[in-house]
């Protein structure tokens, strides 16, 4: 019998990279401004530290946000945020601590 795995919010791992085009929200200027995240890939989703830290949680919410483009009739990342999914199509990265394996 086949095993069917449905990745959900606890299995998916998403990395992001901030470019110079990223502008943090006015209420959270610490998000990405001169941070170590600019220009390098970092764990965005499944980042337990950011989820538990009230000072960092607004950054997580802003960088996970998508914007609707009515001309393209599609959604895209916030300007200046690039994302990638770890282990897309594989079970190898389900709940794996990829930061420790780098």
XYZ file of N, CA, C and O in Angstrom:
408
model
N 0.836 -1.186 0.000
C 0.000 0.000 0.000
C 0.873 1.238 0.000
O 1.846 1.305 0.745
N 0.505 2.223 -0.779
C 1.308 3.455 -0.783
C 1.074 4.269 0.482
O 0.021 4.197 1.112
N 2.086 5.018 0.837
C 1.989 5.956 1.950
C 1.881 7.347 1.351
O 2.702 7.736 0.517
N 0.880 8.089 1.746
C 0.666 9.437 1.223
C 0.998 10.428 2.325
O 0.423 10.370 3.414
N 1.948 11.311 2.063
C 2.333 12.337 3.028
C 1.811 13.678 2.559
O 2.034 14.077 1.409
N 1.141 14.381 3.421
C 0.621 15.697 3.104
C 1.355 16.726 3.950
O 1.086 16.856 5.140
N 2.301 17.438 3.343
C 3.023 18.435 4.138
C 2.085 19.552 4.568
O 1.281 20.037 3.788
N 2.188 19.906 5.795
C 1.368 20.987 6.336
C 2.252 22.059 6.920
O 3.436 22.151 6.611
N 1.702 22.852 7.793
C 2.473 23.964 8.344
C 3.578 23.510 9.287
O 4.463 24.272 9.601
N 3.559 22.266 9.748
C 4.631 21.815 10.631
C 5.729 21.068 9.896
O 6.762 20.781 10.463
N 5.504 20.720 8.646
C 6.501 19.951 7.901
C 7.289 20.813 6.918
O 8.445 20.550 6.655
N 6.655 21.788 6.342
C 7.314 22.595 5.330
C 8.412 23.448 5.950
O 8.269 23.959 7.049
N 9.501 23.580 5.228
C 10.580 24.455 5.669
C 10.858 25.439 4.542
O 11.095 25.043 3.409
N 10.817 26.690 4.881
C 10.956 27.750 3.900
C 12.144 28.617 4.275
O 12.282 29.028 5.425
N 13.000 28.884 3.300
C 14.120 29.793 3.509
C 13.854 31.075 2.726
O 13.133 31.068 1.736
N 14.442 32.143 3.200
C 14.282 33.437 2.547
C 15.628 34.139 2.451
O 16.562 33.830 3.197
N 15.675 35.079 1.517
C 16.843 35.947 1.380
C 16.301 37.346 1.127
O 15.428 37.540 0.294
N 16.808 38.308 1.886
C 16.378 39.699 1.723
C 17.337 40.404 0.775
O 18.550 40.290 0.917
N 16.771 41.136 -0.168
C 17.589 41.925 -1.083
C 17.538 43.388 -0.651
O 16.810 43.753 0.272
N 18.275 44.224 -1.353
C 18.277 45.656 -1.027
C 16.913 46.300 -1.258
O 16.638 47.375 -0.740
N 16.043 45.638 -2.021
C 14.709 46.183 -2.282
C 13.745 45.988 -1.117
O 12.666 46.566 -1.103
N 14.130 45.187 -0.127
C 13.229 44.937 1.000
C 13.179 46.148 1.922
O 14.206 46.647 2.381
N 11.965 46.597 2.188
C 11.737 47.685 3.136
C 10.861 47.155 4.255
O 9.730 46.751 4.019
N 11.391 47.150 5.471
C 10.588 46.641 6.587
C 9.384 47.541 6.850
O 9.386 48.711 6.474
N 8.354 46.995 7.481
C 7.184 47.825 7.790
C 7.560 48.948 8.744
O 8.455 48.782 9.580
N 6.902 50.095 8.634
C 7.238 51.242 9.493
C 7.169 50.936 10.989
O 7.954 51.470 11.767
N 6.250 50.055 11.381
C 6.116 49.738 12.808
C 7.181 48.753 13.288
O 7.310 48.519 14.484
N 7.951 48.175 12.370
C 9.001 47.217 12.739
C 10.277 47.490 11.941
O 10.703 46.675 11.128
N 10.915 48.631 12.164
C 12.096 48.972 11.372
C 13.279 48.029 11.569
O 14.189 47.992 10.751
N 13.266 47.228 12.650
C 14.372 46.305 12.909
C 14.366 45.114 11.947
O 15.358 44.397 11.850
N 13.300 44.907 11.214
C 13.173 43.744 10.326
C 14.075 43.884 9.103
O 13.749 44.576 8.154
N 15.199 43.250 9.148
C 16.078 43.225 7.989
C 16.976 44.432 7.841
O 17.887 44.405 7.019
N 16.754 45.463 8.580
C 17.563 46.676 8.436
C 18.960 46.444 8.989
O 19.161 46.395 10.184
N 19.916 46.257 8.095
C 21.295 46.034 8.515
C 21.520 44.719 9.217
O 22.496 44.534 9.906
N 20.593 43.786 9.029
C 20.711 42.516 9.747
C 21.582 41.527 8.987
O 21.945 41.740 7.843
N 21.880 40.423 9.654
C 22.667 39.363 9.032
C 21.896 38.659 7.923
O 22.484 37.952 7.131
N 20.564 38.803 7.883
C 19.751 38.113 6.899
C 19.909 38.700 5.491
O 19.642 38.036 4.519
N 20.316 39.943 5.388
C 20.396 40.561 4.070
C 21.449 39.877 3.211
O 22.602 39.779 3.580
N 21.000 39.362 2.057
C 21.915 38.771 1.093
C 22.247 37.311 1.316
O 22.894 36.694 0.491
N 21.802 36.708 2.405
C 22.089 35.285 2.634
C 20.784 34.554 2.938
O 19.821 35.142 3.406
N 20.747 33.270 2.652
C 19.562 32.459 2.922
C 19.476 32.181 4.416
O 20.476 31.884 5.053
N 18.277 32.302 4.963
C 18.038 31.996 6.372
C 16.689 31.301 6.504
O 15.845 31.407 5.617
N 16.511 30.579 7.583
C 15.267 29.852 7.815
C 14.169 30.850 8.134
O 14.269 31.621 9.082
N 13.112 30.831 7.350
C 12.000 31.742 7.578
C 10.846 31.017 8.268
O 10.431 31.388 9.346
N 10.331 29.969 7.647
C 9.259 29.203 8.267
C 9.859 27.998 8.955
O 10.785 27.389 8.458
N 9.336 27.666 10.052
C 9.830 26.651 10.973
C 11.001 27.221 11.757
O 11.973 26.559 12.064
N 10.891 28.513 12.027
C 11.884 29.217 12.826
C 11.257 29.441 14.197
O 10.588 30.444 14.422
N 11.443 28.486 15.089
C 10.785 28.534 16.396
C 11.188 29.758 17.206
O 10.393 30.304 17.964
N 12.412 30.250 17.024
C 12.851 31.433 17.754
C 12.002 32.642 17.380
O 11.530 33.370 18.239
N 11.793 32.849 16.099
C 10.997 33.998 15.649
C 9.544 33.867 16.062
O 8.896 34.854 16.391
N 9.021 32.642 16.054
C 7.619 32.454 16.423
C 7.373 32.753 17.893
O 6.295 33.171 18.260
N 8.365 32.540 18.735
C 8.200 32.738 20.176
C 8.645 34.112 20.668
O 8.370 34.470 21.800
N 9.341 34.865 19.844
C 9.900 36.152 20.252
C 9.005 37.294 19.775
O 8.915 37.555 18.582
N 8.323 38.007 20.685
C 7.417 39.077 20.278
C 8.111 40.215 19.522
O 7.477 40.922 18.752
N 9.418 40.375 19.704
C 10.124 41.434 18.993
C 10.413 41.039 17.542
O 10.552 41.894 16.672
N 10.502 39.733 17.275
C 10.856 39.254 15.944
C 9.633 38.772 15.168
O 9.638 38.745 13.944
N 8.559 38.425 15.858
C 7.358 37.899 15.210
C 6.809 38.814 14.112
O 6.394 38.320 13.061
N 6.802 40.152 14.272
C 6.320 41.006 13.180
C 7.173 40.875 11.908
O 6.662 40.983 10.800
N 8.463 40.616 12.073
C 9.346 40.429 10.916
C 8.958 39.155 10.185
O 8.864 39.139 8.952
N 8.733 38.092 10.934
C 8.324 36.825 10.353
C 7.023 37.003 9.571
O 6.912 36.564 8.425
N 6.062 37.671 10.169
C 4.772 37.887 9.509
C 4.930 38.711 8.233
O 4.322 38.397 7.208
N 5.749 39.742 8.262
C 5.930 40.584 7.081
C 6.653 39.839 5.966
O 6.280 39.951 4.799
N 7.662 39.070 6.314
C 8.455 38.389 5.292
C 7.750 37.156 4.738
O 8.076 36.697 3.643
N 6.759 36.616 5.427
C 5.945 35.519 4.915
C 4.764 36.013 4.080
O 4.130 35.230 3.376
N 4.487 37.275 4.151
C 3.321 37.863 3.494
C 3.447 37.766 1.973
O 4.539 37.826 1.421
N 2.321 37.587 1.296
C 2.290 37.629 -0.162
C 1.436 38.813 -0.594
O 0.573 39.283 0.148
N 1.700 39.296 -1.792
C 1.014 40.461 -2.336
C 0.319 40.051 -3.629
O 0.916 39.334 -4.446
N -0.910 40.489 -3.819
C -1.640 40.176 -5.043
C -1.281 41.180 -6.124
O -1.305 42.393 -5.908
N -0.936 40.673 -7.297
C -0.621 41.506 -8.462
C -1.807 41.408 -9.421
O -1.970 40.409 -10.122
N -2.675 42.453 -9.464
C -3.878 42.363 -10.299
C -3.562 42.290 -11.804
O -4.312 41.683 -12.553
N -2.456 42.877 -12.230
C -2.107 42.820 -13.658
C -1.783 41.386 -14.078
O -2.194 40.930 -15.139
N -1.056 40.669 -13.235
C -0.683 39.279 -13.539
C -1.739 38.294 -13.038
O -1.675 37.117 -13.368
N -2.676 38.800 -12.221
C -3.693 37.960 -11.588
C -3.042 36.805 -10.837
O -3.415 35.649 -10.968
N -2.035 37.163 -10.046
C -1.256 36.161 -9.318
C -0.707 36.781 -8.036
O -0.713 37.999 -7.868
N -0.205 35.943 -7.155
C 0.415 36.384 -5.917
C 1.926 36.311 -6.050
O 2.453 35.508 -6.810
N 2.608 37.151 -5.307
C 4.076 37.152 -5.308
C 4.548 37.491 -3.903
O 3.774 37.931 -3.057
N 5.841 37.285 -3.672
C 6.428 37.655 -2.388
C 6.433 39.163 -2.243
O 6.340 39.903 -3.225
N 6.616 39.610 -1.024
C 6.819 41.030 -0.766
C 8.091 41.452 -1.504
O 9.054 40.682 -1.590
N 8.099 42.648 -2.033
C 9.277 43.126 -2.756
C 10.513 43.042 -1.872
O 10.503 43.465 -0.724
N 11.563 42.440 -2.423
C 12.816 42.315 -1.696
C 12.969 41.033 -0.895
O 13.984 40.829 -0.245
N 11.954 40.163 -0.937
C 12.034 38.876 -0.234
C 11.998 37.759 -1.274
O 11.053 37.652 -2.038
N 13.043 36.962 -1.309
C 13.094 35.782 -2.175
C 12.931 34.566 -1.277
O 13.477 34.527 -0.173
N 12.170 33.573 -1.726
C 11.954 32.373 -0.918
C 12.271 31.113 -1.710
O 12.242 31.117 -2.935
N 12.568 30.060 -0.973
C 12.744 28.731 -1.568
C 12.304 27.699 -0.543
O 12.388 27.924 0.673
N 11.838 26.571 -1.037
C 11.384 25.480 -0.181
C 12.494 24.452 -0.105
O 13.044 24.042 -1.127
N 12.830 24.027 1.101
C 13.858 23.010 1.282
C 13.284 21.638 0.976
O 12.186 21.309 1.418
N 14.023 20.847 0.251
C 13.630 19.471 -0.013
C 12.318 19.337 -0.732
O 11.572 18.393 -0.480
N 11.992 20.247 -1.652
C 10.707 20.219 -2.353
C 10.516 18.872 -3.052
O 11.384 18.414 -3.775
N 9.393 18.214 -2.817
C 9.092 16.938 -3.433
C 9.739 15.749 -2.759
O 9.691 14.635 -3.258
N 10.342 15.966 -1.607
C 11.044 14.898 -0.901
C 10.593 14.872 0.549
O 10.094 15.858 1.079
N 10.794 13.758 1.186
C 10.497 13.666 2.615
C 11.742 13.893 3.454
O 11.683 13.886 4.672
N 12.877 14.106 2.799
C 14.155 14.214 3.515
C 14.191 15.386 4.499
O 14.850 15.292 5.531
N 13.510 16.469 4.204
C 13.592 17.651 5.063
C 12.392 17.836 5.985
O 12.267 18.859 6.622
N 11.498 16.861 6.080
C 10.379 16.982 7.001
C 10.913 17.075 8.414
O 11.536 16.157 8.927
N 10.719 18.197 9.032
C 11.113 18.457 10.405
C 12.591 18.241 10.677
O 13.009 18.123 11.809
N 13.401 18.216 9.628
C 14.856 18.072 9.816
C 15.446 19.392 10.251
O 14.998 20.445 9.829
N 16.428 19.330 11.087
C 17.114 20.542 11.506
C 18.213 20.838 10.478
O 19.357 20.487 10.660
N 17.829 21.495 9.388
C 18.768 21.726 8.303
C 19.840 22.728 8.692
O 20.915 22.729 8.113
N 19.562 23.591 9.653
C 20.581 24.559 10.071
C 21.787 23.826 10.667
O 22.915 24.197 10.467
N 21.520 22.765 11.410
C 22.599 22.017 12.032
C 23.372 21.177 11.010
O 24.507 20.813 11.238
N 22.740 20.881 9.883
C 23.367 20.036 8.878
C 24.140 20.826 7.829
O 24.680 20.246 6.912
N 24.170 22.138 7.913
C 24.851 22.958 6.901
C 26.316 23.082 7.206
O 26.753 23.042 8.298
